[in-house]
Coordinates of C-alpha atoms in Angstrom, one line a residue:
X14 CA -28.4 -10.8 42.3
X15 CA -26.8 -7.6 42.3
X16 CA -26.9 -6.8 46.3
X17 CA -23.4 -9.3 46.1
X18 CA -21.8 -6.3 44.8
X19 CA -21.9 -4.5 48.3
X20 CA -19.2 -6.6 49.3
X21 CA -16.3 -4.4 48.6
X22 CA -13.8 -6.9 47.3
X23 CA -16.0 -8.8 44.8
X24 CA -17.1 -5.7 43.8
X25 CA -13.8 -4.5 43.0
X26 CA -12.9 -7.8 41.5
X27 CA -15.8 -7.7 39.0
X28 CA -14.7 -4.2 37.9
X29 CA -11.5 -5.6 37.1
X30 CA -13.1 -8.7 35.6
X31 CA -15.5 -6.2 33.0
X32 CA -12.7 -3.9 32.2
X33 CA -10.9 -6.6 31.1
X34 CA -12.9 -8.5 29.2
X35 CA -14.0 -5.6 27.7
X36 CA -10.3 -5.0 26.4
X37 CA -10.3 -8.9 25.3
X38 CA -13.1 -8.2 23.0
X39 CA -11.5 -5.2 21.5
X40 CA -8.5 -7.6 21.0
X41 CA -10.6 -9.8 19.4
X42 CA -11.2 -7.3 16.1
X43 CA -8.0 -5.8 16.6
X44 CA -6.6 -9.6 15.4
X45 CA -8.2 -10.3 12.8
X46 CA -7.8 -6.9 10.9
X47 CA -3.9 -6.8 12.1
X48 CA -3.9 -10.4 10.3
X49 CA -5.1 -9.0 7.4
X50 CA -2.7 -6.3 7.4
X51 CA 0.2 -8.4 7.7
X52 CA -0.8 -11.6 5.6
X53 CA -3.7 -9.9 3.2
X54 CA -5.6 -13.0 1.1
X55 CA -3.7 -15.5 3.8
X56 CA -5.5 -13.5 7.1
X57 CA -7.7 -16.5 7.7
X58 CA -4.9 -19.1 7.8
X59 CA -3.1 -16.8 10.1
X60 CA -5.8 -15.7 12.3
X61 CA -7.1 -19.6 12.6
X62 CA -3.5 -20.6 13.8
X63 CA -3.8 -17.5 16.1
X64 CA -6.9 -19.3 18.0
X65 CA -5.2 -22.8 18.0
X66 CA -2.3 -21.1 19.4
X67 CA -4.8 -19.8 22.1
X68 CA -6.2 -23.1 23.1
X69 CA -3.0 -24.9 22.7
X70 CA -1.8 -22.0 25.7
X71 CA -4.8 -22.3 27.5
X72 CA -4.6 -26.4 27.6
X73 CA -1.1 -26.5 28.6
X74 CA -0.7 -23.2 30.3
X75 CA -2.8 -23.2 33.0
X76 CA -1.6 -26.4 34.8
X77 CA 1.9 -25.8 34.5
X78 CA 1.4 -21.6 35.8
X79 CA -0.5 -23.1 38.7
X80 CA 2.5 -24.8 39.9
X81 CA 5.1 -22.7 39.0
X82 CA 3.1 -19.3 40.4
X83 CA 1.9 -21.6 43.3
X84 CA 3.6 -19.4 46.0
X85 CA 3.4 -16.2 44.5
X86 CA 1.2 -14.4 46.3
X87 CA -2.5 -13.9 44.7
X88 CA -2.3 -10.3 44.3
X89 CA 0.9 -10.0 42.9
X90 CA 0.0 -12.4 40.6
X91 CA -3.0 -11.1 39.4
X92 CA -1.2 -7.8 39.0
X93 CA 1.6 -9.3 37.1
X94 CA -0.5 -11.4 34.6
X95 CA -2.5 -8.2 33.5
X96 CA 0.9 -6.4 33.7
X97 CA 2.2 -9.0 30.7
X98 CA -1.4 -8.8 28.7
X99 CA -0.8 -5.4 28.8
X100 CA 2.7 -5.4 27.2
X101 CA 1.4 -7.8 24.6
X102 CA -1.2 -5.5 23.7
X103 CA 1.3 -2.6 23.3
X104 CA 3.2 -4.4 21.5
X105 CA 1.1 -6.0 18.6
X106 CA 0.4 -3.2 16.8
X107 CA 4.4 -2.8 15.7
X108 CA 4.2 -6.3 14.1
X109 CA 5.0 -7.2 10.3
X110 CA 4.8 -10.8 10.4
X111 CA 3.2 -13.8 10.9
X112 CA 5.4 -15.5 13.5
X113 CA 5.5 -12.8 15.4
X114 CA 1.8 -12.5 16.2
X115 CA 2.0 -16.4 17.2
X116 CA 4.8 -15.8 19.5
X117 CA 3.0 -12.7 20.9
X118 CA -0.3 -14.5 21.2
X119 CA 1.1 -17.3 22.9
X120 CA 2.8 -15.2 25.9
X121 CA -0.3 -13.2 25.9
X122 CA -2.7 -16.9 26.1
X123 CA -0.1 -18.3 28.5
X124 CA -0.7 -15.0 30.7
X125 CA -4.5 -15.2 30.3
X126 CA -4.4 -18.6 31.4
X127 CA -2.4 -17.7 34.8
X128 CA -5.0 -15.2 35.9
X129 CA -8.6 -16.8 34.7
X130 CA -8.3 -19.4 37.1
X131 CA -6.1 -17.7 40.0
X132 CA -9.2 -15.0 39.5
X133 CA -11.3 -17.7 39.9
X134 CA -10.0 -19.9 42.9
X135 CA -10.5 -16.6 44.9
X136 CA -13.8 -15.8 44.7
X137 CA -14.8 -18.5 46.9
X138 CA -12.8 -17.3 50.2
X139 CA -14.0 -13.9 49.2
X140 CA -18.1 -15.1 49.2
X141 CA -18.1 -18.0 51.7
X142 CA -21.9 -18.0 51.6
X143 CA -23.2 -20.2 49.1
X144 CA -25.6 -17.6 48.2
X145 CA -23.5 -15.0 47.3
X146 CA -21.3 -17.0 45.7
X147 CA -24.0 -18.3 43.5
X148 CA -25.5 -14.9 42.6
X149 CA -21.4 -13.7 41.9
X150 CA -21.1 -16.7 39.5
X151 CA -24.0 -15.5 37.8
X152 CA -22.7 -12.1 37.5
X153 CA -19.8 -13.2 36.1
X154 CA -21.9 -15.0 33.0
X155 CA -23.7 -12.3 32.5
X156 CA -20.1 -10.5 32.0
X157 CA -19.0 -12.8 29.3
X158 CA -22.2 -12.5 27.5
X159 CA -22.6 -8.9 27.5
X160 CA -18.5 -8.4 26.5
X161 CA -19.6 -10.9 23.2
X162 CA -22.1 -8.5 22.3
X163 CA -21.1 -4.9 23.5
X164 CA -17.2 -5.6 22.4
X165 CA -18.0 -5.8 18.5
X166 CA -20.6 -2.8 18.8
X167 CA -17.9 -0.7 20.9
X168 CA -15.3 -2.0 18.7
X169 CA -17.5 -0.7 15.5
X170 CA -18.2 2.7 16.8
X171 CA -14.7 3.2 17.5
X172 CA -13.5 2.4 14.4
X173 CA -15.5 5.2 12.6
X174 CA -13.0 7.3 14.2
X175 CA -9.6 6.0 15.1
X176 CA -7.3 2.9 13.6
X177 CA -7.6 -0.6 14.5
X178 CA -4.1 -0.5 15.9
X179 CA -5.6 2.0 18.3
X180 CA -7.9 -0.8 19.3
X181 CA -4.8 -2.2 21.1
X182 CA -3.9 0.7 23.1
X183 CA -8.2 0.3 24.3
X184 CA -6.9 -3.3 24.9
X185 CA -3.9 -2.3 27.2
X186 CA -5.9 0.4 28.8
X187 CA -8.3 -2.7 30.0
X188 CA -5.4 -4.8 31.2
X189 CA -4.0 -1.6 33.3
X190 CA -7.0 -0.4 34.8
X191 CA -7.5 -4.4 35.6
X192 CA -4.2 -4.1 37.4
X193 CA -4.8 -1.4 39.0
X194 CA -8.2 -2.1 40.5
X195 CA -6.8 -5.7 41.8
X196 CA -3.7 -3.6 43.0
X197 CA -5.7 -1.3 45.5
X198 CA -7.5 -4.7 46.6
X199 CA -7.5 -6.4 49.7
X200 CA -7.5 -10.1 48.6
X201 CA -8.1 -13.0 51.8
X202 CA -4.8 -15.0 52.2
X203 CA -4.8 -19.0 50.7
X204 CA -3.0 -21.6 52.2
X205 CA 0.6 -22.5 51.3
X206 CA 0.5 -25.9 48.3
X207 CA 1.6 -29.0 49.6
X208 CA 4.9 -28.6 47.7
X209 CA 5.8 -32.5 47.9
X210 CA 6.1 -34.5 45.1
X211 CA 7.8 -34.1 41.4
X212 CA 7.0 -31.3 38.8
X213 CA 5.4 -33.2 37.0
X214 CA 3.0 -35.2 39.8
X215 CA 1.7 -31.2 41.0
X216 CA 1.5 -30.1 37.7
X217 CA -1.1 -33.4 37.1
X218 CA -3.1 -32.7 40.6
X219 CA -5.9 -30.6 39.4
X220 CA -6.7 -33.6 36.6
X221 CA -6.3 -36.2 39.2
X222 CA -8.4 -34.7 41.5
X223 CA -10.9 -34.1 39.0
X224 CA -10.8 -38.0 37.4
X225 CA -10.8 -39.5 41.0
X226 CA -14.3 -37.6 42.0
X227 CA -17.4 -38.8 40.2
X228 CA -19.1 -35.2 40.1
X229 CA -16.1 -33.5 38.5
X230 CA -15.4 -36.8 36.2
X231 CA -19.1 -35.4 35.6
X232 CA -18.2 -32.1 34.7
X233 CA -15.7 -33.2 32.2
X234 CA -18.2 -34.7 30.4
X235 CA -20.7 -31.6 30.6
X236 CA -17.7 -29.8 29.3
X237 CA -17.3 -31.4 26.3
X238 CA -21.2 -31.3 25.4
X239 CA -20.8 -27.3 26.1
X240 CA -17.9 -27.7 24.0
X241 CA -19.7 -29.3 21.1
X242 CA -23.0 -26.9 21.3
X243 CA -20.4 -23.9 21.5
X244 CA -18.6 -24.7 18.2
X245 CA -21.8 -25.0 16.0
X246 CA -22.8 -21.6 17.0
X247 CA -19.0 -20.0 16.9
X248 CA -17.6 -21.1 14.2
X249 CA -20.7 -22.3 11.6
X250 CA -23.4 -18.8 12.3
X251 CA -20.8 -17.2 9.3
X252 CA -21.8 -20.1 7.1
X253 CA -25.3 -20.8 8.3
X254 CA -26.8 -17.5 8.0
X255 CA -25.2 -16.4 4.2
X256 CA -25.7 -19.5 2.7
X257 CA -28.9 -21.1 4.2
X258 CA -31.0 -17.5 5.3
X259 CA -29.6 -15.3 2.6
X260 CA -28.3 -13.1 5.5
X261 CA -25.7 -10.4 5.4
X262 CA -23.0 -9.2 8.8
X263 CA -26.2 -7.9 10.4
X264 CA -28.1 -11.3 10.5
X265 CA -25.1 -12.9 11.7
X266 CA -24.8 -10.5 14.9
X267 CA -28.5 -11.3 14.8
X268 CA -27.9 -15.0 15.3
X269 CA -25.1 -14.6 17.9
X270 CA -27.6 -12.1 19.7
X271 CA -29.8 -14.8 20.3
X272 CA -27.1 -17.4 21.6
X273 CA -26.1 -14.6 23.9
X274 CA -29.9 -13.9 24.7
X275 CA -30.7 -17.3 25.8
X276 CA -27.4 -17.4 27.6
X277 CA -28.6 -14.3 30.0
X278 CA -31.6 -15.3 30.3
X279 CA -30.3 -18.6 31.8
X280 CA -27.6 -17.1 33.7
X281 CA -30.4 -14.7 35.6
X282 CA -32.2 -17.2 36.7
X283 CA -29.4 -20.1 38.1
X284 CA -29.5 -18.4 41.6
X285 CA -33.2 -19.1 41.5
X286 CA -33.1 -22.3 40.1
X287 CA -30.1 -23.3 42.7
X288 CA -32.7 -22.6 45.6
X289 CA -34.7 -25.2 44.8
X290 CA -33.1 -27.6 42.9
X291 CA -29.8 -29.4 43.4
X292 CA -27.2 -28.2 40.3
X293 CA -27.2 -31.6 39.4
X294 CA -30.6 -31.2 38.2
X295 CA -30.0 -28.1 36.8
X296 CA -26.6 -28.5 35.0
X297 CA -28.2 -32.0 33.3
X298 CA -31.6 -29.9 32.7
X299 CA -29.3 -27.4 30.7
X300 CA -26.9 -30.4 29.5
X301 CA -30.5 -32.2 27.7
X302 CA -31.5 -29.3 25.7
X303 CA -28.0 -28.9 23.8
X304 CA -28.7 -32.5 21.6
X305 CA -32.2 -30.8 20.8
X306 CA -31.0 -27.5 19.5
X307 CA -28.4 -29.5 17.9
X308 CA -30.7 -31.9 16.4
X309 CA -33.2 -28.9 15.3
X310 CA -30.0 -27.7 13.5
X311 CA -29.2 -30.9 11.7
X312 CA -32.8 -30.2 10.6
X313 CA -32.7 -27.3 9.6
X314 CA -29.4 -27.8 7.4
X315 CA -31.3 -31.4 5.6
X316 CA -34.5 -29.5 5.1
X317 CA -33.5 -25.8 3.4
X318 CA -36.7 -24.2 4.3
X319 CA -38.2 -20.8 3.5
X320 CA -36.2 -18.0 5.1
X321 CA -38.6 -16.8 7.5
X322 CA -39.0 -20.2 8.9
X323 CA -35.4 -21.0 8.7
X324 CA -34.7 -17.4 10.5
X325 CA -37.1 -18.9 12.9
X326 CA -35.4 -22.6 13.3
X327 CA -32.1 -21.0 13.7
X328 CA -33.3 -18.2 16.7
X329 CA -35.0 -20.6 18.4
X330 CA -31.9 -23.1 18.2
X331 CA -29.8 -20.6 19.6
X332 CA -31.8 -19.9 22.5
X333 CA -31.6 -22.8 23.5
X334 CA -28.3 -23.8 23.0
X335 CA -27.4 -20.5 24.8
X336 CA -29.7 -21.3 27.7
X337 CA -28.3 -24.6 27.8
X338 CA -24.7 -23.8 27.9
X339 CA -25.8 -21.2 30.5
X340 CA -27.6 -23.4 32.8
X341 CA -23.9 -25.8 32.6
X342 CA -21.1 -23.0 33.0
X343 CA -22.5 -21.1 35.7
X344 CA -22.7 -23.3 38.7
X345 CA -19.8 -25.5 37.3
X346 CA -17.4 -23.5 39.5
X347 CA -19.9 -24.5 43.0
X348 CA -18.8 -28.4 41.7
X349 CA -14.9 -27.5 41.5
X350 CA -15.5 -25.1 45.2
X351 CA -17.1 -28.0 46.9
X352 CA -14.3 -30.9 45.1
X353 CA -11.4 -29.4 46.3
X354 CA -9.5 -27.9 49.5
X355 CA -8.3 -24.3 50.0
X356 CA -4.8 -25.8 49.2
X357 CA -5.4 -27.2 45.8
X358 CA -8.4 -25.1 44.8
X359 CA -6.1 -23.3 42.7
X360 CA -4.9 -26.5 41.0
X361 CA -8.5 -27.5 40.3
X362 CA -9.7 -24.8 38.7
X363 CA -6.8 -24.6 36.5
X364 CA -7.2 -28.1 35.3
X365 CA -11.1 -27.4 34.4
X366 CA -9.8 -23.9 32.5
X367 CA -7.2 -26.5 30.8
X368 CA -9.8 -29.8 30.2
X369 CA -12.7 -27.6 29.0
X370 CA -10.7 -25.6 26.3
X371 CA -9.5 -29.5 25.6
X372 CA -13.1 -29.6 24.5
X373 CA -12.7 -26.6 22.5
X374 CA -10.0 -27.6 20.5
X375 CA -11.4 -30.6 19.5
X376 CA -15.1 -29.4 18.8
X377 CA -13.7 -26.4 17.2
X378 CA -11.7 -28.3 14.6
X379 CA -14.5 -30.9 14.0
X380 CA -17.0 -27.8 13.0
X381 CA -14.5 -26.0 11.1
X382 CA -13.0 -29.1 9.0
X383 CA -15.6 -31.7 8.8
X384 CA -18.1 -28.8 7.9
X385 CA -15.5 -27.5 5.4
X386 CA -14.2 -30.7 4.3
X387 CA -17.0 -33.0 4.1
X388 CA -20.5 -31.3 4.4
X389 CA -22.0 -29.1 7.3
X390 CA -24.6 -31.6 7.9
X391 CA -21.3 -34.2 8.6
X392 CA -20.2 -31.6 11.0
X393 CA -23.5 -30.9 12.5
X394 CA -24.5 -34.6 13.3
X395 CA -20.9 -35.2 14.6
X396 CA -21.0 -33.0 17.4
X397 CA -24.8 -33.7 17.8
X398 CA -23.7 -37.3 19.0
X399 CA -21.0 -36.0 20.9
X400 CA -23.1 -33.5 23.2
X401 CA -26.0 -36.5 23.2
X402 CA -23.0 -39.4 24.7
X403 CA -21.3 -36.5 26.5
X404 CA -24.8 -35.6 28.6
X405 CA -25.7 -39.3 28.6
X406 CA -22.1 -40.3 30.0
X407 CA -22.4 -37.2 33.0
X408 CA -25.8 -38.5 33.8
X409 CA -24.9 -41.9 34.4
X410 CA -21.4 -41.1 36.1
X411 CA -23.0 -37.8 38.7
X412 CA -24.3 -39.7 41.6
X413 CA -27.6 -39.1 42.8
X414 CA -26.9 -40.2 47.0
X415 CA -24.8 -37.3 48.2
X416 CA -27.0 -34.7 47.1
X417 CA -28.4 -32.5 50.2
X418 CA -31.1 -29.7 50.2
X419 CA -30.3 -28.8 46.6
X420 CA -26.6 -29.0 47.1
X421 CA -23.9 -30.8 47.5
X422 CA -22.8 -32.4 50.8
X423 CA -19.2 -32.0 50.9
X424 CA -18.6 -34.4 53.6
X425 CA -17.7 -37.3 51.5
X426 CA -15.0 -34.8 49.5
X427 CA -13.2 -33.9 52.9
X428 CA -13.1 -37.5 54.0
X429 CA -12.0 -38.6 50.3
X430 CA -9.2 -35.8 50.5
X431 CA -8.4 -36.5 54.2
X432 CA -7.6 -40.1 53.2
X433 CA -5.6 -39.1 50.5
X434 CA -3.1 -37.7 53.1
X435 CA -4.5 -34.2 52.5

């Protein structure tokens, strides 16, 4: 997997991609102790409208960058975007009230949403080979799920020694040396947008192009049964683990551990997996085992069992759901490479950043509400039917007859976009 990283510009990409994520994590704590700073007993309502306020910039950001950055070039772009996240970051640590870590956040979102999927509709021209671009997709999982567990840990350690406002400076640090490394980078050049049409019409491509092809009206609904999965384990291990498993801070990291572990795990072996099965197999393989860690949760909440079985229940679940959300994310971006054209790849790939956090917004309010509001059961079998009619509806929508040699055949794509005027 890791011989990808002799190409120079990938390799220099992934650095950038690590350092920053890295100073995303640290951002992470930073918030939510700078929320309790500046709001005290109301840091929870603050730091929950913080994370809407992500999503919401996420969901409507990244279409409406794409088409207003479409002509910038990529690497000033990419420089410029971390350029603004580093600002932010600067910034937040001078703040004294609520509003403005919301406005702040939302410029700093609307940012991160402008480079994830510019970052993202590069890689392909950089790793034409479909080999190398499957092993760099995996690398790039691997990089989420080690940030989700080494950013708390480095986050901890340096806390024993500095401020949490200095956390921020760690987090502009990340977002210059990010810069910086995509700065000194030669990046391959991307065809001009077709810059026809109304605002609104190029701003709605990406969707369009995803609704109108059967494998990426696929994806959507794989998205949303990642979505649902995801938001069990994110926002209910605080409440599973206390008040089910007597556990303290330490069995939660322990729990999220094993989400991330199963989530490696997976991501290792997708370029495996890829050379021998088509990712339609695989991403609906991975799509199946979310219901059943779901369910297994659902029975786990009904039956309160003894804590060393329940400890046991809730690993395993988590595995799985990690492996299964794995086994979905990371050859997702081969479905949106092979659905679209060096012209609106960019487009593309910002709609999926904007659909699939769509998902998140949605699952994430169902887990926290329903569970607080109703009963965690409620909000446990909710998104257990959603992720079981989400796989069903990708499974029955992903066509079976243009799968070739464990991949896709892109020749019914180019004739779809070359009738489309393309």
């Amino acid at each position: 997997m890791f011989e990808v990283l002799a190409v120079r510009t990938f390799r220099t990409l992934f650095a950038a991609q690590v350092v920053a994520l890295l100073g995303t994590g640290l951002l992470t704590v930073a918030l939510g102790l700078l929320a309790y700073d500046v709001a005290g007993g109301g840091a929870g309502a603050v730091l929950g409208t913080a994370l809407a306020i992500k999503m919401v910039a996420y969901v409507f950001g990244a279409p409406v960058m794409s088409v207003v950055t479409a002509r910038v070039p990529r690497r000033t772009l990419l420089v410029s975007a971390d350029g603004v996240r580093a600002a932010i970051a600067a910034l937040l640590p001078f703040v004294d009230q609520p509003w403005q870590i919301y406005v702040l956040i939302f410029v700093l979102q609307a940012a991160s949403a402008t480079f994830t999927p510019a970052f993202q509709s590069i890689i392909p021209s950089v790793l034409p080979r479909e080999r190398d671009y499957t092993r760099a997709l995996s690398l790039s999982r691997l990089a989420y799920d080690l940030e989700s567990l080494a950013s708390p840990v480095l986050a901890a350690m340096l806390l024993t020694v500095i401020s949490y406002n200095s956390l921020f400076v760690g987090t502009a640090l990340g977002f210059v040396l990010s810069a910086g490394l995509v700065a000194t980078t030669i990046l391959p050049r991307v065809p001009v947008p077709d810059s026809s049409g109304s605002m609104v019409q190029r701003i709605a491509l990406g969707s369009r192009i995803m609704l109108a092809d059967p494998v990426l009206r696929a994806l959507l609904a794989l998205n949303m049964a990642v979505a649902g999965a995801s938001a069990v384990v994110l926002v209910n291990t605080i409440v599973y683990v206390p008040g089910l498993l007597g556990g303290s801070s330490a069995g939660i990291a322990l729990a999220l551990a094993c989400f991330g572990a199963g989530s490696m795990a997976a991501a290792l072996w997708v370029p495996r997996l890829l050379n021998t099965y088509a990712e339609r197999q695989v991403m609906l393989c991975g799509a199946a085992t979310l219901p059943v860690g779901l369910g297994v949760t659902v029975l786990l909440l009904v039956s309160s069992p003894a804590m060393a079985v329940g400890w046991t229940v809730l690993g395993t679940a988590w595995v799985l759901l990690g492996a299964g959300t794995s086994l979905v994310n990371t050859p997702a971006a081969r479905l949106i490479r092979d659905g679209s054209t060096q012209q609106d790849r960019p487009q593309v790939f910002a709609a999926q950043f904007s659909l699939s956090h769509a998902c998140f917004l949605l699952t994430y309010l169902i887990a926290g509400w329903v569970g607080a509001q109703v009963s965690q059961v409620a909000a446990a079998v909710a998104l257990t039917v959603i992720a079981t009619l989400a796989t069903t509806v990708a499974a029955l929508t992903w066509p079976t007859a243009v799968i070739r040699s464990g991949a896709w055949n892109p020749a019914p794509r180019t004739q779809w976009h070359g009738a489309r005027g393309r």
